[in-house]
Tab-separated table of C-alpha atoms in Angstrom:
chain	number	residue	atom	x	y	z
H	218	MET	CA	0.000	0.000	0.000
H	219	ASP	CA	1.147	3.463	-0.744
H	220	ALA	CA	-1.187	5.270	1.580
H	221	PRO	CA	0.285	8.403	3.130
H	222	ALA	CA	0.911	8.671	6.832
H	223	PRO	CA	-2.146	9.811	8.770
H	224	GLU	CA	-2.179	13.470	9.591
H	225	GLY	CA	-0.669	14.401	12.902
H	226	SER	CA	1.364	11.212	13.248
H	227	ALA	CA	5.085	10.866	12.937
H	228	GLY	CA	5.111	10.186	9.217
H	229	PRO	CA	7.897	9.005	6.964
H	230	SER	CA	9.916	11.344	4.806
H	231	PRO	CA	8.236	12.123	1.448
H	232	SER	CA	10.618	9.981	-0.614
H	233	ILE	CA	9.520	6.782	1.141
H	234	THR	CA	6.304	5.250	-0.104
H	235	TYR	CA	5.431	2.575	2.444
H	236	GLY	CA	2.164	3.021	4.304
H	237	PRO	CA	0.717	2.071	7.642
H	238	PRO	CA	0.502	-1.627	8.609
H	239	ILE	CA	-2.571	-3.641	7.628
H	240	ALA	CA	-2.138	-6.471	10.088
H	241	MET	CA	-0.680	-7.036	13.517
H	242	LEU	CA	0.311	-10.362	14.997
H	243	ALA	CA	-0.174	-10.260	18.755
H	244	GLU	CA	1.792	-13.111	20.272
H	245	VAL	CA	0.070	-12.778	23.609
H	246	THR	CA	1.896	-15.683	25.248
H	247	HIS	CA	4.542	-18.286	24.544
H	248	ARG	CA	2.768	-20.795	26.767
H	249	CYS	CA	1.298	-23.672	24.781
H	250	PRO	CA	0.115	-27.170	25.631
H	251	LEU	CA	1.564	-28.399	22.344
H	252	SER	CA	5.273	-28.684	21.610
H	253	CYS	CA	5.427	-28.791	17.795
H	254	PRO	CA	9.005	-29.222	16.573
H	255	TYR	CA	8.543	-26.503	13.920
H	256	CYS	CA	7.180	-23.839	16.243
H	257	SER	CA	7.894	-20.337	14.942
H	258	ASN	CA	8.532	-19.018	18.448
H	259	PRO	CA	12.141	-18.255	19.354
H	260	LEU	CA	14.329	-20.808	21.119
H	261	GLU	CA	14.392	-18.515	24.142
H	262	LEU	CA	10.764	-18.466	25.193
H	263	THR	CA	9.236	-15.822	27.429
H	264	LYS	CA	7.808	-17.144	30.677
H	265	ARG	CA	4.412	-16.209	32.048
H	266	ASP	CA	5.744	-13.539	34.395
H	267	GLY	CA	7.361	-11.767	31.443
H	268	GLU	CA	4.109	-11.373	29.489
H	269	LEU	CA	2.439	-8.008	28.989
H	270	PRO	CA	-0.590	-7.518	31.260
H	271	THR	CA	-4.118	-7.106	29.899
H	272	GLU	CA	-4.200	-3.318	30.091
H	273	ILE	CA	-1.058	-2.889	28.014
H	274	TRP	CA	-2.330	-5.248	25.313
H	275	VAL	CA	-5.618	-3.334	25.233
H	276	ASP	CA	-3.749	-0.060	24.820
H	277	VAL	CA	-1.547	-1.547	22.087
H	278	PHE	CA	-4.693	-2.624	20.219
H	279	ARG	CA	-6.003	0.947	20.441
H	280	GLN	CA	-2.708	2.292	19.119
H	281	ALA	CA	-2.680	-0.300	16.343
H	282	ALA	CA	-6.160	0.713	15.176
H	283	GLU	CA	-5.164	4.382	15.174
H	284	LEU	CA	-2.041	3.540	13.195
H	285	GLY	CA	-4.094	1.820	10.483
H	286	VAL	CA	-4.078	-1.857	11.434
H	287	LEU	CA	-7.241	-3.549	10.166
H	288	GLN	CA	-6.686	-7.140	11.220
H	289	MET	CA	-5.547	-8.313	14.644
H	290	HIS	CA	-4.197	-11.861	14.694
H	291	LEU	CA	-4.143	-13.224	18.236
H	292	SER	CA	-1.560	-15.920	18.420
H	293	GLY	CA	1.133	-17.322	20.669
H	294	GLY	CA	1.963	-19.912	21.885
H	295	GLU	CA	-1.626	-20.750	22.546
H	296	PRO	CA	-3.680	-17.577	23.052
H	297	ALA	CA	-6.356	-19.570	24.882
H	298	SER	CA	-3.748	-20.137	27.602
H	299	ARG	CA	-4.411	-16.556	28.661
H	300	ARG	CA	-7.354	-16.188	31.000
H	301	ASP	CA	-7.987	-12.664	29.723
H	302	LEU	CA	-8.509	-13.738	26.096
H	303	GLU	CA	-12.158	-12.677	26.397
H	304	GLU	CA	-11.115	-9.139	27.357
H	305	LEU	CA	-8.608	-8.994	24.511
H	306	ILE	CA	-11.290	-9.958	21.979
H	307	SER	CA	-13.627	-7.315	23.438
H	308	ALA	CA	-10.879	-4.737	22.971
H	309	CYS	CA	-10.521	-5.693	19.300
H	310	ARG	CA	-14.220	-5.118	18.795
H	311	GLU	CA	-14.151	-1.857	20.717
H	312	TYR	CA	-11.457	-0.495	18.390
H	313	ASP	CA	-13.126	-2.005	15.302
H	314	LEU	CA	-10.267	-4.409	14.573
H	315	TYR	CA	-11.009	-7.647	12.752
H	316	SER	CA	-10.079	-10.356	15.268
H	317	ASN	CA	-8.548	-13.639	14.239
H	318	LEU	CA	-7.893	-16.332	16.837
H	319	ILE	CA	-4.949	-18.514	15.816
H	320	THR	CA	-5.280	-21.562	18.028
H	321	SER	CA	-4.485	-25.222	18.513
H	322	GLY	CA	-7.954	-25.499	20.045
H	323	ILE	CA	-6.565	-26.666	23.377
H	324	GLY	CA	-7.943	-24.464	26.124
H	325	LEU	CA	-11.212	-23.775	24.344
H	326	THR	CA	-14.559	-25.211	25.377
H	327	GLU	CA	-17.862	-24.871	23.591
H	328	LYS	CA	-18.960	-22.338	26.201
H	329	ARG	CA	-15.746	-20.307	25.971
H	330	LEU	CA	-15.887	-20.180	22.183
H	331	ALA	CA	-19.495	-18.998	22.318
H	332	ALA	CA	-18.460	-16.293	24.801
H	333	LEU	CA	-15.647	-15.171	22.491
H	334	LYS	CA	-18.096	-14.921	19.619
H	335	GLU	CA	-20.422	-12.909	21.824
H	336	ARG	CA	-17.555	-10.490	22.481
H	337	GLY	CA	-16.966	-10.022	18.761
H	338	LEU	CA	-14.539	-12.713	17.613
H	339	ASP	CA	-14.517	-12.636	13.804
H	340	HIS	CA	-12.590	-15.719	12.698
H	341	VAL	CA	-10.968	-18.908	13.968
H	342	GLN	CA	-7.810	-20.320	12.493
H	343	LEU	CA	-7.230	-23.833	13.805
H	344	SER	CA	-3.882	-25.567	13.428
H	345	LEU	CA	-3.765	-29.074	12.034
H	346	GLN	CA	-0.740	-31.241	12.839
H	347	GLY	CA	-1.966	-34.308	10.954
H	348	VAL	CA	-5.058	-35.966	9.542
H	349	ASP	CA	-5.285	-38.653	12.196
H	350	ALA	CA	-4.687	-38.800	15.935
H	351	GLU	CA	-1.491	-40.806	15.556
H	352	MET	CA	0.322	-38.250	13.359
H	353	ALA	CA	-1.241	-35.139	14.903
H	354	ASP	CA	-0.469	-36.132	18.468
H	355	LEU	CA	3.057	-37.231	17.530
H	356	ILE	CA	3.842	-33.848	15.960
H	357	GLY	CA	2.006	-31.799	18.575
H	358	GLY	CA	3.451	-33.888	21.398
H	359	TYR	CA	0.052	-33.791	23.105
H	360	LYS	CA	-2.069	-36.897	23.530
H	361	GLY	CA	-5.746	-36.297	22.841
H	362	GLY	CA	-5.009	-33.053	20.990
H	363	TYR	CA	-6.435	-34.219	17.684
H	364	SER	CA	-9.709	-35.321	19.189
H	365	ARG	CA	-10.175	-31.989	20.971
H	366	LYS	CA	-9.324	-30.151	17.766
H	367	MET	CA	-12.095	-31.953	15.907
H	368	ASP	CA	-14.516	-30.850	18.649
H	369	VAL	CA	-13.356	-27.234	18.343
H	370	ALA	CA	-13.849	-27.314	14.573
H	371	GLY	CA	-17.405	-28.565	15.084
H	372	TRP	CA	-18.233	-25.878	17.651
H	373	THR	CA	-16.768	-23.192	15.420
H	374	THR	CA	-18.915	-24.020	12.418
H	375	ALA	CA	-21.982	-24.645	14.602
H	376	LEU	CA	-21.568	-21.091	15.946
H	377	ASP	CA	-21.362	-19.835	12.335
H	378	LEU	CA	-17.842	-18.538	12.876
H	379	PRO	CA	-15.684	-18.815	9.765
H	380	LEU	CA	-13.108	-21.591	10.084
H	381	THR	CA	-9.660	-21.755	8.513
H	382	LEU	CA	-7.474	-24.812	8.950
H	383	ASN	CA	-3.758	-24.205	8.987
H	384	ALA	CA	-1.612	-27.193	8.115
H	385	VAL	CA	2.146	-26.934	8.333
H	386	VAL	CA	3.437	-29.531	5.897
H	387	HIS	CA	6.795	-31.272	6.074
H	388	GLU	CA	8.498	-34.507	5.127
H	389	LYS	CA	6.373	-36.616	7.490
H	390	ASN	CA	2.885	-35.401	6.516
H	391	ILE	CA	3.144	-33.683	3.126
H	392	ASP	CA	2.105	-36.836	1.267
H	393	ARG	CA	-1.215	-36.798	3.137
H	394	LEU	CA	-2.234	-33.472	1.571
H	395	PRO	CA	-5.231	-34.978	-0.290
H	396	ASP	CA	-6.577	-36.221	3.066
H	397	MET	CA	-6.034	-32.770	4.620
H	398	ILE	CA	-8.042	-31.208	1.827
H	399	ASP	CA	-10.841	-33.764	2.242
H	400	LEU	CA	-10.829	-33.171	5.985
H	401	ALA	CA	-11.101	-29.407	5.522
H	402	VAL	CA	-14.144	-29.896	3.283
H	403	THR	CA	-15.731	-32.405	5.677
H	404	MET	CA	-15.205	-30.076	8.636
H	405	GLY	CA	-16.879	-27.200	6.823
H	406	ALA	CA	-13.758	-25.030	6.698
H	407	ARG	CA	-13.909	-22.117	4.295
H	408	ARG	CA	-10.166	-21.859	3.959
H	409	LEU	CA	-7.154	-24.132	4.164
H	410	GLU	CA	-3.640	-22.820	4.558
H	411	VAL	CA	-0.993	-25.245	3.413
H	412	ALA	CA	2.311	-23.863	4.634
H	413	THR	CA	5.535	-25.694	4.066
H	414	VAL	CA	7.563	-25.540	7.246
H	415	GLN	CA	9.796	-22.455	7.489
H	416	PHE	CA	13.180	-23.384	8.834
H	417	HIS	CA	13.673	-20.800	11.550
H	418	GLY	CA	13.766	-21.263	15.319
H	419	TRP	CA	12.726	-24.724	16.457
H	420	ALA	CA	12.268	-25.963	12.897
H	421	ASP	CA	15.904	-25.209	12.178
H	422	ARG	CA	16.817	-27.839	14.781
H	423	ASN	CA	14.658	-30.359	12.934
H	424	ARG	CA	15.840	-29.912	9.371
H	425	ALA	CA	16.790	-33.544	8.898
H	426	ALA	CA	13.469	-34.785	10.271
H	427	LEU	CA	11.222	-32.269	8.506
H	428	MET	CA	12.755	-31.137	5.197
H	429	PRO	CA	10.589	-32.426	2.342
H	430	THR	CA	12.264	-33.772	-0.776
H	431	ARG	CA	12.156	-31.829	-4.017
H	432	GLU	CA	9.757	-34.460	-5.421
H	433	GLN	CA	7.427	-34.190	-2.413
H	434	ALA	CA	7.376	-30.398	-2.714
H	435	LYS	CA	6.632	-30.564	-6.437
H	436	LEU	CA	3.776	-33.035	-5.983
H	437	CYS	CA	2.340	-30.889	-3.190
H	438	GLY	CA	2.261	-27.870	-5.498
H	439	GLN	CA	0.507	-29.852	-8.228
H	440	ARG	CA	-2.063	-31.183	-5.775
H	441	VAL	CA	-2.805	-27.689	-4.468
H	442	ALA	CA	-3.327	-26.400	-8.015
H	443	GLU	CA	-5.657	-29.287	-8.857
H	444	ALA	CA	-7.674	-28.902	-5.631
H	445	ARG	CA	-8.032	-25.133	-6.072
H	446	GLU	CA	-9.644	-25.711	-9.452
H	447	ARG	CA	-11.849	-28.578	-8.276
H	448	LEU	CA	-13.025	-26.797	-5.099
H	449	LYS	CA	-13.463	-23.294	-6.494
H	450	GLY	CA	-16.198	-21.570	-4.526
H	451	ALA	CA	-16.162	-24.276	-1.839
H	452	LEU	CA	-12.716	-24.094	-0.259
H	453	VAL	CA	-10.061	-21.416	-0.624
H	454	ILE	CA	-6.507	-22.766	-0.423
H	455	ASP	CA	-3.540	-20.557	0.426
H	456	TYR	CA	-0.176	-22.159	-0.200
H	457	VAL	CA	3.331	-21.402	1.000
H	458	PRO	CA	5.648	-23.541	-1.158
H	459	ALA	CA	8.928	-25.101	-0.071
H	460	ASP	CA	11.308	-22.316	-1.019
H	461	HIS	CA	14.431	-24.409	-0.390
H	462	HIS	CA	13.609	-26.238	-3.583
H	463	ALA	CA	12.703	-23.111	-5.545
H	464	ASP	CA	14.762	-20.862	-7.819
H	465	TYR	CA	13.451	-17.549	-6.560
H	466	PRO	CA	12.671	-16.381	-3.030
H	467	LYS	CA	9.251	-15.825	-1.507
H	468	PRO	CA	8.023	-12.230	-1.051
H	469	CYS	CA	8.622	-12.511	2.680
H	470	MET	CA	6.107	-10.404	4.702
H	471	GLY	CA	5.239	-8.633	1.436
H	472	GLY	CA	8.412	-6.637	2.040
H	473	TRP	CA	10.121	-5.795	5.333
H	474	GLY	CA	8.137	-3.340	7.444
H	475	SER	CA	5.559	-2.802	4.701
H	476	THR	CA	2.316	-4.504	5.720
H	477	GLY	CA	2.567	-6.067	9.155
H	478	LEU	CA	4.130	-6.023	12.573
H	479	ASN	CA	4.580	-8.600	15.296
H	480	VAL	CA	4.335	-7.826	18.999
H	481	VAL	CA	5.892	-10.603	21.101
H	482	PRO	CA	4.743	-11.577	24.621
H	483	ASP	CA	7.134	-9.243	26.461
H	484	GLY	CA	6.141	-6.240	24.316
H	485	ARG	CA	8.997	-5.996	21.843
H	486	VAL	CA	7.901	-5.195	18.299
H	487	MET	CA	9.413	-6.996	15.328
H	488	PRO	CA	8.921	-6.839	11.564
H	489	CYS	CA	8.514	-10.644	11.402
H	490	HIS	CA	8.516	-13.887	13.421
H	491	ALA	CA	12.188	-14.586	13.064
H	492	ALA	CA	13.653	-11.071	13.093
H	493	HIS	CA	15.194	-11.725	16.517
H	494	THR	CA	17.682	-14.040	14.762
H	495	ILE	CA	19.328	-10.963	13.222
H	496	PRO	CA	21.705	-10.035	16.044
H	497	HIS	CA	22.409	-6.392	15.204
H	498	LEU	CA	18.739	-5.352	15.253
H	499	VAL	CA	17.422	-3.596	18.345
H	500	PHE	CA	13.701	-4.044	18.997
H	501	GLU	CA	11.787	-1.356	20.771
H	502	ASN	CA	9.116	-2.173	23.337
H	503	VAL	CA	5.514	-0.971	23.544
H	504	LYS	CA	6.118	-0.429	27.261
H	505	ASP	CA	8.516	2.417	26.382
H	506	THR	CA	7.666	3.680	22.893
H	507	PRO	CA	4.414	4.469	21.069
H	508	LEU	CA	3.583	1.856	18.423
H	509	ALA	CA	3.423	4.513	15.668
H	510	ASP	CA	6.968	5.672	16.452
H	511	ILE	CA	8.194	2.084	16.346
H	512	TRP	CA	6.534	1.516	12.973
H	513	TRP	CA	7.640	4.735	11.270
H	514	LYS	CA	10.924	5.571	12.955
H	515	SER	CA	12.622	2.585	14.605
H	516	SER	CA	15.913	1.355	13.210
H	517	ALA	CA	14.707	-2.268	13.100
H	518	PHE	CA	11.704	-1.442	10.894
H	519	ASN	CA	13.746	0.795	8.631
H	520	ALA	CA	16.689	-1.612	8.313
H	521	TYR	CA	15.445	-3.447	5.202
H	522	ARG	CA	12.568	-1.287	4.003
H	523	GLY	CA	12.317	-0.446	0.344
H	524	PHE	CA	15.253	-1.149	-1.966
H	525	ASP	CA	18.107	1.091	-0.817
H	526	TRP	CA	19.607	-1.531	1.519
H	527	MET	CA	19.964	-4.046	-1.312
H	528	PRO	CA	23.322	-5.215	-2.611
H	529	GLU	CA	23.814	-6.387	-6.176
H	530	PRO	CA	22.498	-8.491	-7.847
H	531	CYS	CA	19.269	-7.576	-5.999
H	532	ARG	CA	19.405	-3.807	-6.473
H	533	SER	CA	19.230	-3.967	-10.268
H	534	CYS	CA	17.096	-7.144	-10.405
H	535	ASP	CA	13.789	-6.822	-12.247
H	536	ARG	CA	12.135	-9.112	-9.681
H	537	LYS	CA	12.861	-6.877	-6.688
H	538	ALA	CA	9.411	-5.291	-6.669
H	539	ARG	CA	7.892	-8.771	-6.764
H	540	ASP	CA	9.824	-10.572	-4.012
H	541	PHE	CA	11.379	-7.581	-2.150
H	542	GLY	CA	14.629	-9.522	-1.942
H	543	GLY	CA	13.129	-12.518	-0.123
H	544	CYS	CA	13.803	-13.411	3.477
H	545	ARG	CA	16.365	-11.450	5.559
H	546	CYS	CA	16.392	-14.063	8.307
H	547	GLN	CA	17.224	-16.800	5.822
H	548	ALA	CA	20.069	-14.645	4.468
H	549	MET	CA	21.308	-14.195	8.028
H	550	ALA	CA	21.128	-17.904	8.781
H	551	MET	CA	22.839	-19.123	5.621
H	552	ALA	CA	25.063	-16.265	4.488
H	553	GLY	CA	25.808	-14.798	7.895
H	554	ASP	CA	24.666	-11.412	6.598
H	555	ALA	CA	21.050	-10.297	6.757
H	556	ALA	CA	21.555	-7.948	3.788
H	557	ALA	CA	22.919	-10.685	1.516
H	558	THR	CA	20.928	-12.066	-1.399
H	559	ASP	CA	18.474	-14.684	-0.093
H	560	PRO	CA	20.318	-17.987	-0.770
H	561	VAL	CA	17.075	-19.410	-2.166
H	562	CYS	CA	17.589	-17.128	-5.180
H	563	ILE	CA	19.294	-18.636	-8.191
H	564	LYS	CA	21.408	-15.455	-8.408
H	565	SER	CA	22.923	-16.026	-4.942
H	566	PRO	CA	26.451	-17.472	-4.884
H	567	LEU	CA	25.190	-19.747	-2.079
H	568	HIS	CA	22.239	-21.105	-4.061
H	569	ALA	CA	23.841	-24.413	-5.103
H	570	GLN	CA	25.184	-25.036	-1.619
H	571	MET	CA	21.784	-24.278	-0.069
H	572	GLN	CA	19.979	-26.636	-2.438
H	573	ALA	CA	22.503	-29.425	-1.876
H	574	SER	CA	22.148	-29.023	1.871
H	575	ALA	CA	18.325	-29.050	1.597
H	576	GLN	CA	18.443	-32.204	-0.488
H	577	ALA	CA	20.790	-33.864	2.030
H	578	ASP	CA	18.412	-32.934	4.864
H	579	ALA	CA	15.483	-34.247	2.839
H	580	GLU	CA	17.167	-37.588	2.276
H	581	SER	CA	18.202	-38.047	5.879
H	582	ASP	CA	15.991	-38.493	8.885
H	583	GLY	CA	16.380	-37.487	12.487
H	584	GLU	CA	14.790	-37.587	15.891
H	585	LEU	CA	12.259	-34.813	16.497
H	586	THR	CA	13.428	-32.126	18.888
H	587	TYR	CA	10.316	-30.744	20.535
H	588	ARG	CA	9.779	-27.178	21.636
H	589	ILE	CA	10.141	-26.901	25.403
H	590	MET	CA	9.377	-24.078	27.827
H	591	PRO	CA	12.014	-23.107	30.391
H	592	LYS	CA	11.175	-24.180	33.950
L	269	MET	CA	-26.509	-15.771	-10.465
L	270	THR	CA	-30.099	-14.844	-11.353
L	271	GLU	CA	-31.949	-11.642	-10.512
L	272	ALA	CA	-34.290	-13.512	-8.169
L	273	GLU	CA	-31.408	-14.837	-6.092
L	274	CYS	CA	-30.261	-13.135	-2.939
L	275	PRO	CA	-26.536	-12.516	-2.322
L	276	ARG	CA	-25.378	-12.212	1.265
L	277	LEU	CA	-21.957	-11.669	2.839
L	278	LEU	CA	-20.965	-14.722	4.882
L	279	SER	CA	-20.363	-14.498	8.624
L	280	GLY	CA	-16.976	-13.006	9.420
L	281	CYS	CA	-17.097	-10.788	6.329
L	282	ARG	CA	-17.942	-7.139	6.835
L	283	THR	CA	-17.249	-3.725	5.400
L	284	LYS	CA	-15.776	-0.816	7.265
L	285	TYR	CA	-14.657	2.667	6.401
L	286	ASP	CA	-10.890	2.846	6.854
L	287	THR	CA	-10.436	6.307	8.320
L	288	VAL	CA	-6.629	6.127	8.146
L	289	ARG	CA	-6.502	5.461	4.391
L	290	GLY	CA	-9.772	7.133	3.461
L	291	ASN	CA	-11.513	4.254	1.690
L	292	TRP	CA	-13.920	1.406	2.310
L	293	VAL	CA	-12.548	-2.078	2.931
L	294	LEU	CA	-14.073	-5.536	3.004
L	295	LEU	CA	-12.702	-7.445	5.973
L	296	ALA	CA	-12.777	-11.242	5.723
L	297	PRO	CA	-10.731	-14.167	7.067
L	298	GLU	CA	-7.061	-13.327	6.413
L	299	ARG	CA	-8.037	-10.687	3.861
L	300	ALA	CA	-8.581	-6.942	3.809
L	301	ILE	CA	-9.806	-5.867	0.388
L	302	LYS	CA	-9.712	-2.204	-0.532
L	303	LEU	CA	-13.026	-1.296	-2.153
L	304	ASP	CA	-13.305	1.260	-4.915
L	305	GLU	CA	-16.393	3.436	-5.154
L	306	ILE	CA	-18.285	0.869	-7.222
L	307	GLY	CA	-17.438	-2.064	-4.943
L	308	ALA	CA	-18.446	-0.073	-1.867
L	309	ALA	CA	-21.727	0.975	-3.534
L	310	ILE	CA	-22.567	-2.623	-4.454
L	311	LEU	CA	-21.896	-3.938	-0.955
L	312	ALA	CA	-23.876	-1.071	0.586
L	313	GLU	CA	-26.928	-2.473	-1.237
L	314	THR	CA	-26.085	-6.110	-0.489
L	315	ASP	CA	-27.946	-6.370	2.792
L	316	GLY	CA	-28.775	-10.074	2.672
L	317	GLU	CA	-32.452	-9.399	2.064
L	318	ARG	CA	-32.502	-7.678	-1.293
L	319	SER	CA	-32.362	-9.864	-4.405
L	320	LEU	CA	-29.822	-9.264	-7.152
L	321	GLY	CA	-32.653	-7.623	-9.148
L	322	GLY	CA	-33.399	-5.316	-6.226
L	323	ILE	CA	-29.738	-4.397	-5.877
L	324	LEU	CA	-29.593	-3.561	-9.592
L	325	ASP	CA	-32.739	-1.422	-9.345
L	326	ALA	CA	-31.218	0.558	-6.499
L	327	LEU	CA	-27.912	1.099	-8.302
L	328	VAL	CA	-29.595	2.053	-11.602
L	329	ALA	CA	-31.653	4.672	-9.765
L	330	LYS	CA	-28.644	5.959	-7.861
L	331	TYR	CA	-26.157	6.155	-10.727
L	332	ASN	CA	-28.499	6.738	-13.658
L	333	ALA	CA	-26.569	4.242	-15.807
L	334	PRO	CA	-27.748	1.524	-18.248
L	335	ARG	CA	-28.974	-1.540	-16.377
L	336	GLU	CA	-27.026	-4.036	-18.541
L	337	GLN	CA	-23.761	-2.269	-17.835
L	338	ILE	CA	-24.388	-2.163	-14.096
L	339	ALA	CA	-25.535	-5.803	-14.092
L	340	GLY	CA	-22.284	-6.892	-15.707
L	341	ASP	CA	-20.152	-5.124	-13.092
L	342	VAL	CA	-22.256	-6.281	-10.164
L	343	VAL	CA	-22.401	-9.951	-11.176
L	344	LYS	CA	-18.680	-10.027	-11.871
L	345	PHE	CA	-17.870	-8.471	-8.505
L	346	LEU	CA	-20.259	-10.619	-6.466
L	347	THR	CA	-19.132	-13.792	-8.257
L	348	SER	CA	-15.515	-13.038	-7.402
L	349	LEU	CA	-16.490	-12.722	-3.732
L	350	ARG	CA	-18.452	-15.983	-3.921
L	351	ASP	CA	-15.451	-17.775	-5.417
L	352	ARG	CA	-13.379	-16.497	-2.504
L	353	ARG	CA	-15.902	-17.784	0.065
L	354	MET	CA	-16.924	-14.370	1.283
L	355	LEU	CA	-20.450	-14.378	-0.087
L	356	GLU	CA	-23.259	-16.843	-0.592
L	357	VAL	CA	-26.227	-16.720	-2.909
L	358	THR	CA	-29.563	-18.211	-1.866
């Protein structure tokens, strides 16, 4: 979006054309009953006593709405682990934010879900770890999780709340995609997100166990295309392909600091999930700094905005307005420099090495390392 | 879509005026769609009770434009929302 800064706010200089954020991810807690080995949370998890209290979250939601955020994604960890989830949903409605509950389903009851709807909840996004209890409970590390999830899906549609299923696919479950699609239809989901695991944080520790093969990734893409055509008007499918097997990078976050922001449980604000893996970035905290100042002025949000930060071959690449240079965290992890060309790109000197390493991980297997909370 | 049928936004899909950017938006699961003047006018008439024919009548009166032209735009727009699971037709 190229919308100008709202009047009276600390706007960008006239030469910069990014606008206010459309979406905010509120990671209200890192607590979660599940321990998925590909969790996008950082390795160093925030404990309960480090979480922002209700009143600060409510004020952040107000600031977000004033800044231009339209959609508030409540996530975690498991947002239902917070006893004040009801109040947080009420705050979204009060500030006319579209509220999206991103949940494993654990911690919800039929009564609680109905109460959340009453308070203005707009949408439920339910995670799916597998298409049967055996796989789902193995990946989630939580016995009985699958069964509860099926209950939550039923309550959601019975309450006439829109339901999206979110399936992270990887080596161990990607071949079951047709069953996931059937399940989404059977459960009455309107949308299915098929997201190939992103290898940051906990997932990075599980590369050998979770990296799909090139052939698996290709088949998955074909199956998504076929299902989209067949289910047009019945089920919408969003797809995040396996970029390790691609020739060009994904348009990560639609461009750094361009459309969304992520507030983590202790109040720090980041341009994406994995930005904390870039060691030189300093993240400001909503406890100290107004959200608008963080968005428009902070060094972390301005670090990779636009195109000026780009090295060659990115700077003169005709794809730069399409993929915005790909993923900075992936560049950090593989090239040791967050400003380097994303190694997924065929123009990166590390491309061949990255693909060979992905293929080696795909062909090997490993024990799952589960996400664990500090004591 | 026939003129007797009634289009209705599905639950979890609603319009709002975006005061920061100065335009109408359609908010839906994982989507915020900026509406141009025509899109906003169509959804303002799509109240879940009025039939497609009724919506066309209202827009023809309001914009003083040929009915066939308006019908083409409206059906195309509403069909795209139906394909994206934001609208149903009963």
